[in-house]
Amino acid sequence: MVGSGVPEGSILGPLLFLIYLNDLPYAFHQESIPVIYADDTSVLLIANDDSELKDKINHALDYMTEWFSANGLTLNMEKTNIIKFTSSNRQTETFQIPHINRLLTGVNNTKFLRLELDTNINWKNDIHKTT
């Protein structure tokens, strides 16, 4: 899952923004692994099945929405992507999560730290861009 916190009414440099977000990772439970780089916040989740994954995604989204709101930020749902990584021998179905009057649909690929990842975690899209 990839999301972005956006300061309301001010522009913070990347270092100041990281200091501002310093306590966000500590409040996540061990089931979530937050990754913060500059102004991008991503959360990695591991689940045994789709039902457990949907519960964990909703819990993470609820927590992030609440934390961002309490700290004067907003979770930009327009930039929020959900990608479900699977082994390359498994087919990926359309993945949808209802959250706060929205239906978030999983994507087949997304950018993460300038890398383009797909659901099977191969580098085909990135390799095609460099050749």
mmCIF file with all atom_site columns, C-alpha atoms in Angstrom:
data_model
loop_
_atom_site.group_PDB
_atom_site.id
_atom_site.type_symbol
_atom_site.label_atom_id
_atom_site.label_alt_id
_atom_site.label_comp_id
_atom_site.label_asym_id
_atom_site.label_entity_id
_atom_site.label_seq_id
_atom_site.pdbx_PDB_ins_code
_atom_site.Cartn_x
_atom_site.Cartn_y
_atom_site.Cartn_z
_atom_site.occupancy
_atom_site.B_iso_or_equiv
_atom_site.pdbx_formal_charge
_atom_site.auth_seq_id
_atom_site.auth_comp_id
_atom_site.auth_asym_id
_atom_site.auth_atom_id
_atom_site.pdbx_PDB_model_num
ATOM 1   C CA . MET A 1 1   ? 0.000   0.000   0.000   1.00 0.00 ? 1   MET A CA 1
ATOM 2   C CA . VAL A 1 2   ? 1.395   3.446   -0.955  1.00 0.00 ? 2   VAL A CA 1
ATOM 3   C CA . GLY A 1 3   ? 0.085   6.749   0.409   1.00 0.00 ? 3   GLY A CA 1
ATOM 4   C CA . SER A 1 4   ? 1.220   10.292  0.868   1.00 0.00 ? 4   SER A CA 1
ATOM 5   C CA . GLY A 1 5   ? 0.837   12.708  3.766   1.00 0.00 ? 5   GLY A CA 1
ATOM 6   C CA . VAL A 1 6   ? 0.466   16.313  2.664   1.00 0.00 ? 6   VAL A CA 1
ATOM 7   C CA . PRO A 1 7   ? 1.025   19.241  5.069   1.00 0.00 ? 7   PRO A CA 1
ATOM 8   C CA . GLU A 1 8   ? -1.940  21.612  5.224   1.00 0.00 ? 8   GLU A CA 1
ATOM 9   C CA . GLY A 1 9   ? -1.012  25.237  4.639   1.00 0.00 ? 9   GLY A CA 1
ATOM 10  C CA . SER A 1 10  ? 2.771   24.870  4.771   1.00 0.00 ? 10  SER A CA 1
ATOM 11  C CA . ILE A 1 11  ? 5.664   23.455  2.798   1.00 0.00 ? 11  ILE A CA 1
ATOM 12  C CA . LEU A 1 12  ? 8.226   21.453  4.731   1.00 0.00 ? 12  LEU A CA 1
ATOM 13  C CA . GLY A 1 13  ? 11.595  20.314  3.402   1.00 0.00 ? 13  GLY A CA 1
ATOM 14  C CA . PRO A 1 14  ? 12.186  16.547  3.235   1.00 0.00 ? 14  PRO A CA 1
ATOM 15  C CA . LEU A 1 15  ? 14.357  16.467  6.368   1.00 0.00 ? 15  LEU A CA 1
ATOM 16  C CA . LEU A 1 16  ? 11.942  18.562  8.425   1.00 0.00 ? 16  LEU A CA 1
ATOM 17  C CA . PHE A 1 17  ? 9.078   16.444  7.104   1.00 0.00 ? 17  PHE A CA 1
ATOM 18  C CA . LEU A 1 18  ? 10.846  13.236  8.232   1.00 0.00 ? 18  LEU A CA 1
ATOM 19  C CA . ILE A 1 19  ? 11.357  14.737  11.685  1.00 0.00 ? 19  ILE A CA 1
ATOM 20  C CA . TYR A 1 20  ? 7.691   15.719  11.712  1.00 0.00 ? 20  TYR A CA 1
ATOM 21  C CA . LEU A 1 21  ? 6.675   12.133  10.855  1.00 0.00 ? 21  LEU A CA 1
ATOM 22  C CA . ASN A 1 22  ? 9.231   10.595  13.211  1.00 0.00 ? 22  ASN A CA 1
ATOM 23  C CA . ASP A 1 23  ? 6.725   8.919   15.566  1.00 0.00 ? 23  ASP A CA 1
ATOM 24  C CA . LEU A 1 24  ? 4.382   7.527   12.881  1.00 0.00 ? 24  LEU A CA 1
ATOM 25  C CA . PRO A 1 25  ? 6.247   4.187   12.504  1.00 0.00 ? 25  PRO A CA 1
ATOM 26  C CA . TYR A 1 26  ? 6.342   3.547   16.268  1.00 0.00 ? 26  TYR A CA 1
ATOM 27  C CA . ALA A 1 27  ? 2.578   3.479   16.621  1.00 0.00 ? 27  ALA A CA 1
ATOM 28  C CA . PHE A 1 28  ? 2.060   0.785   13.988  1.00 0.00 ? 28  PHE A CA 1
ATOM 29  C CA . HIS A 1 29  ? 1.596   -2.715  15.276  1.00 0.00 ? 29  HIS A CA 1
ATOM 30  C CA . GLN A 1 30  ? 4.140   -5.378  14.390  1.00 0.00 ? 30  GLN A CA 1
ATOM 31  C CA . GLU A 1 31  ? 1.871   -6.561  11.580  1.00 0.00 ? 31  GLU A CA 1
ATOM 32  C CA . SER A 1 32  ? 2.641   -3.405  9.569   1.00 0.00 ? 32  SER A CA 1
ATOM 33  C CA . ILE A 1 33  ? 5.995   -2.197  8.308   1.00 0.00 ? 33  ILE A CA 1
ATOM 34  C CA . PRO A 1 34  ? 5.930   1.528   7.495   1.00 0.00 ? 34  PRO A CA 1
ATOM 35  C CA . VAL A 1 35  ? 8.436   2.885   4.970   1.00 0.00 ? 35  VAL A CA 1
ATOM 36  C CA . ILE A 1 36  ? 8.916   6.657   4.914   1.00 0.00 ? 36  ILE A CA 1
ATOM 37  C CA . TYR A 1 37  ? 11.026  8.361   2.275   1.00 0.00 ? 37  TYR A CA 1
ATOM 38  C CA . ALA A 1 38  ? 10.864  12.127  1.830   1.00 0.00 ? 38  ALA A CA 1
ATOM 39  C CA . ASP A 1 39  ? 7.125   12.899  1.606   1.00 0.00 ? 39  ASP A CA 1
ATOM 40  C CA . ASP A 1 40  ? 6.001   9.377   0.671   1.00 0.00 ? 40  ASP A CA 1
ATOM 41  C CA . THR A 1 41  ? 4.657   6.987   3.263   1.00 0.00 ? 41  THR A CA 1
ATOM 42  C CA . SER A 1 42  ? 4.230   3.327   2.370   1.00 0.00 ? 42  SER A CA 1
ATOM 43  C CA . VAL A 1 43  ? 3.058   0.431   4.490   1.00 0.00 ? 43  VAL A CA 1
ATOM 44  C CA . LEU A 1 44  ? 4.011   -3.191  3.867   1.00 0.00 ? 44  LEU A CA 1
ATOM 45  C CA . LEU A 1 45  ? 1.628   -5.842  5.173   1.00 0.00 ? 45  LEU A CA 1
ATOM 46  C CA . ILE A 1 46  ? 1.847   -9.630  5.239   1.00 0.00 ? 46  ILE A CA 1
ATOM 47  C CA . ALA A 1 47  ? -1.253  -11.818 5.376   1.00 0.00 ? 47  ALA A CA 1
ATOM 48  C CA . ASN A 1 48  ? -2.175  -15.463 4.911   1.00 0.00 ? 48  ASN A CA 1
ATOM 49  C CA . ASP A 1 49  ? -5.344  -14.822 2.898   1.00 0.00 ? 49  ASP A CA 1
ATOM 50  C CA . ASP A 1 50  ? -7.383  -12.038 1.272   1.00 0.00 ? 50  ASP A CA 1
ATOM 51  C CA . SER A 1 51  ? -9.710  -11.623 4.246   1.00 0.00 ? 51  SER A CA 1
ATOM 52  C CA . GLU A 1 52  ? -6.830  -11.079 6.659   1.00 0.00 ? 52  GLU A CA 1
ATOM 53  C CA . LEU A 1 53  ? -5.141  -8.743  4.181   1.00 0.00 ? 53  LEU A CA 1
ATOM 54  C CA . LYS A 1 54  ? -8.277  -6.614  3.778   1.00 0.00 ? 54  LYS A CA 1
ATOM 55  C CA . ASP A 1 55  ? -8.622  -6.341  7.567   1.00 0.00 ? 55  ASP A CA 1
ATOM 56  C CA . LYS A 1 56  ? -4.979  -5.281  7.917   1.00 0.00 ? 56  LYS A CA 1
ATOM 57  C CA . ILE A 1 57  ? -5.256  -2.743  5.089   1.00 0.00 ? 57  ILE A CA 1
ATOM 58  C CA . ASN A 1 58  ? -8.377  -1.179  6.626   1.00 0.00 ? 58  ASN A CA 1
ATOM 59  C CA . HIS A 1 59  ? -6.724  -1.063  10.047  1.00 0.00 ? 59  HIS A CA 1
ATOM 60  C CA . ALA A 1 60  ? -3.615  0.616   8.585   1.00 0.00 ? 60  ALA A CA 1
ATOM 61  C CA . LEU A 1 61  ? -5.705  3.117   6.591   1.00 0.00 ? 61  LEU A CA 1
ATOM 62  C CA . ASP A 1 62  ? -7.843  3.932   9.647   1.00 0.00 ? 62  ASP A CA 1
ATOM 63  C CA . TYR A 1 63  ? -4.770  4.439   11.800  1.00 0.00 ? 63  TYR A CA 1
ATOM 64  C CA . MET A 1 64  ? -2.957  6.569   9.195   1.00 0.00 ? 64  MET A CA 1
ATOM 65  C CA . THR A 1 65  ? -6.038  8.705   8.536   1.00 0.00 ? 65  THR A CA 1
ATOM 66  C CA . GLU A 1 66  ? -6.436  9.331   12.266  1.00 0.00 ? 66  GLU A CA 1
ATOM 67  C CA . TRP A 1 67  ? -2.711  9.990   12.841  1.00 0.00 ? 67  TRP A CA 1
ATOM 68  C CA . PHE A 1 68  ? -2.441  12.370  9.873   1.00 0.00 ? 68  PHE A CA 1
ATOM 69  C CA . SER A 1 69  ? -5.559  14.253  10.969  1.00 0.00 ? 69  SER A CA 1
ATOM 70  C CA . ALA A 1 70  ? -4.309  14.602  14.573  1.00 0.00 ? 70  ALA A CA 1
ATOM 71  C CA . ASN A 1 71  ? -1.026  16.012  13.217  1.00 0.00 ? 71  ASN A CA 1
ATOM 72  C CA . GLY A 1 72  ? -2.521  18.517  10.764  1.00 0.00 ? 72  GLY A CA 1
ATOM 73  C CA . LEU A 1 73  ? -1.951  16.355  7.678   1.00 0.00 ? 73  LEU A CA 1
ATOM 74  C CA . THR A 1 74  ? -4.232  14.584  5.234   1.00 0.00 ? 74  THR A CA 1
ATOM 75  C CA . LEU A 1 75  ? -3.951  11.188  3.613   1.00 0.00 ? 75  LEU A CA 1
ATOM 76  C CA . ASN A 1 76  ? -4.148  11.821  -0.112  1.00 0.00 ? 76  ASN A CA 1
ATOM 77  C CA . MET A 1 77  ? -6.448  9.040   -1.278  1.00 0.00 ? 77  MET A CA 1
ATOM 78  C CA . GLU A 1 78  ? -5.960  10.084  -4.922  1.00 0.00 ? 78  GLU A CA 1
ATOM 79  C CA . LYS A 1 79  ? -2.286  9.059   -4.641  1.00 0.00 ? 79  LYS A CA 1
ATOM 80  C CA . THR A 1 80  ? -2.949  5.987   -2.521  1.00 0.00 ? 80  THR A CA 1
ATOM 81  C CA . ASN A 1 81  ? -2.299  2.699   -4.304  1.00 0.00 ? 81  ASN A CA 1
ATOM 82  C CA . ILE A 1 82  ? -2.818  -0.837  -3.102  1.00 0.00 ? 82  ILE A CA 1
ATOM 83  C CA . ILE A 1 83  ? -0.762  -3.558  -4.708  1.00 0.00 ? 83  ILE A CA 1
ATOM 84  C CA . LYS A 1 84  ? -0.928  -7.211  -3.755  1.00 0.00 ? 84  LYS A CA 1
ATOM 85  C CA . PHE A 1 85  ? 2.372   -9.006  -4.336  1.00 0.00 ? 85  PHE A CA 1
ATOM 86  C CA . THR A 1 86  ? 2.204   -12.713 -5.119  1.00 0.00 ? 86  THR A CA 1
ATOM 87  C CA . SER A 1 87  ? 4.598   -15.325 -6.430  1.00 0.00 ? 87  SER A CA 1
ATOM 88  C CA . SER A 1 88  ? 4.909   -15.347 -10.213 1.00 0.00 ? 88  SER A CA 1
ATOM 89  C CA . ASN A 1 89  ? 3.094   -18.677 -10.539 1.00 0.00 ? 89  ASN A CA 1
ATOM 90  C CA . ARG A 1 90  ? -0.147  -17.349 -8.990  1.00 0.00 ? 90  ARG A CA 1
ATOM 91  C CA . GLN A 1 91  ? -2.713  -15.333 -10.896 1.00 0.00 ? 91  GLN A CA 1
ATOM 92  C CA . THR A 1 92  ? -3.750  -12.017 -9.395  1.00 0.00 ? 92  THR A CA 1
ATOM 93  C CA . GLU A 1 93  ? -7.452  -11.205 -9.205  1.00 0.00 ? 93  GLU A CA 1
ATOM 94  C CA . THR A 1 94  ? -8.868  -7.697  -9.022  1.00 0.00 ? 94  THR A CA 1
ATOM 95  C CA . PHE A 1 95  ? -8.439  -6.623  -5.426  1.00 0.00 ? 95  PHE A CA 1
ATOM 96  C CA . GLN A 1 96  ? -10.849 -4.067  -3.935  1.00 0.00 ? 96  GLN A CA 1
ATOM 97  C CA . ILE A 1 97  ? -11.043 -2.526  -0.458  1.00 0.00 ? 97  ILE A CA 1
ATOM 98  C CA . PRO A 1 98  ? -13.977 -0.375  0.711   1.00 0.00 ? 98  PRO A CA 1
ATOM 99  C CA . HIS A 1 99  ? -12.724 2.453   2.930   1.00 0.00 ? 99  HIS A CA 1
ATOM 100 C CA . ILE A 1 100 ? -14.579 5.570   4.140   1.00 0.00 ? 100 ILE A CA 1
ATOM 101 C CA . ASN A 1 101 ? -17.178 5.783   1.359   1.00 0.00 ? 101 ASN A CA 1
ATOM 102 C CA . ARG A 1 102 ? -14.574 4.904   -1.294  1.00 0.00 ? 102 ARG A CA 1
ATOM 103 C CA . LEU A 1 103 ? -13.715 1.737   -3.112  1.00 0.00 ? 103 LEU A CA 1
ATOM 104 C CA . LEU A 1 104 ? -9.964  1.372   -3.490  1.00 0.00 ? 104 LEU A CA 1
ATOM 105 C CA . THR A 1 105 ? -9.023  -0.953  -6.335  1.00 0.00 ? 105 THR A CA 1
ATOM 106 C CA . GLY A 1 106 ? -5.692  -2.722  -6.353  1.00 0.00 ? 106 GLY A CA 1
ATOM 107 C CA . VAL A 1 107 ? -3.254  -1.830  -9.113  1.00 0.00 ? 107 VAL A CA 1
ATOM 108 C CA . ASN A 1 108 ? -1.090  -4.169  -11.189 1.00 0.00 ? 108 ASN A CA 1
ATOM 109 C CA . ASN A 1 109 ? 1.989   -1.962  -10.907 1.00 0.00 ? 109 ASN A CA 1
ATOM 110 C CA . THR A 1 110 ? 3.127   1.043   -8.924  1.00 0.00 ? 110 THR A CA 1
ATOM 111 C CA . LYS A 1 111 ? 6.214   3.184   -8.427  1.00 0.00 ? 111 LYS A CA 1
ATOM 112 C CA . PHE A 1 112 ? 8.126   2.704   -5.211  1.00 0.00 ? 112 PHE A CA 1
ATOM 113 C CA . LEU A 1 113 ? 11.318  4.719   -4.668  1.00 0.00 ? 113 LEU A CA 1
ATOM 114 C CA . ARG A 1 114 ? 11.610  5.257   -8.445  1.00 0.00 ? 114 ARG A CA 1
ATOM 115 C CA . LEU A 1 115 ? 11.267  1.549   -9.180  1.00 0.00 ? 115 LEU A CA 1
ATOM 116 C CA . GLU A 1 116 ? 8.240   0.296   -11.023 1.00 0.00 ? 116 GLU A CA 1
ATOM 117 C CA . LEU A 1 117 ? 7.005   -2.836  -9.274  1.00 0.00 ? 117 LEU A CA 1
ATOM 118 C CA . ASP A 1 118 ? 4.303   -5.188  -10.467 1.00 0.00 ? 118 ASP A CA 1
ATOM 119 C CA . THR A 1 119 ? 2.242   -7.774  -8.614  1.00 0.00 ? 119 THR A CA 1
ATOM 120 C CA . ASN A 1 120 ? 4.766   -10.529 -9.388  1.00 0.00 ? 120 ASN A CA 1
ATOM 121 C CA . ILE A 1 121 ? 7.733   -8.397  -8.284  1.00 0.00 ? 121 ILE A CA 1
ATOM 122 C CA . ASN A 1 122 ? 9.579   -8.641  -11.558 1.00 0.00 ? 122 ASN A CA 1
ATOM 123 C CA . TRP A 1 123 ? 11.496  -5.820  -13.192 1.00 0.00 ? 123 TRP A CA 1
ATOM 124 C CA . LYS A 1 124 ? 10.146  -6.079  -16.758 1.00 0.00 ? 124 LYS A CA 1
ATOM 125 C CA . ASN A 1 125 ? 8.577   -2.587  -16.802 1.00 0.00 ? 125 ASN A CA 1
ATOM 126 C CA . ASP A 1 126 ? 11.689  -0.987  -15.298 1.00 0.00 ? 126 ASP A CA 1
ATOM 127 C CA . ILE A 1 127 ? 14.006  -2.848  -17.675 1.00 0.00 ? 127 ILE A CA 1
ATOM 128 C CA . HIS A 1 128 ? 11.972  -1.805  -20.739 1.00 0.00 ? 128 HIS A CA 1
ATOM 129 C CA . LYS A 1 129 ? 12.314  1.854   -19.699 1.00 0.00 ? 129 LYS A CA 1
ATOM 130 C CA . THR A 1 130 ? 16.113  1.660   -19.505 1.00 0.00 ? 130 THR A CA 1
ATOM 131 C CA . THR A 1 131 ? 16.672  -0.052  -22.860 1.00 0.00 ? 131 THR A CA 1
#
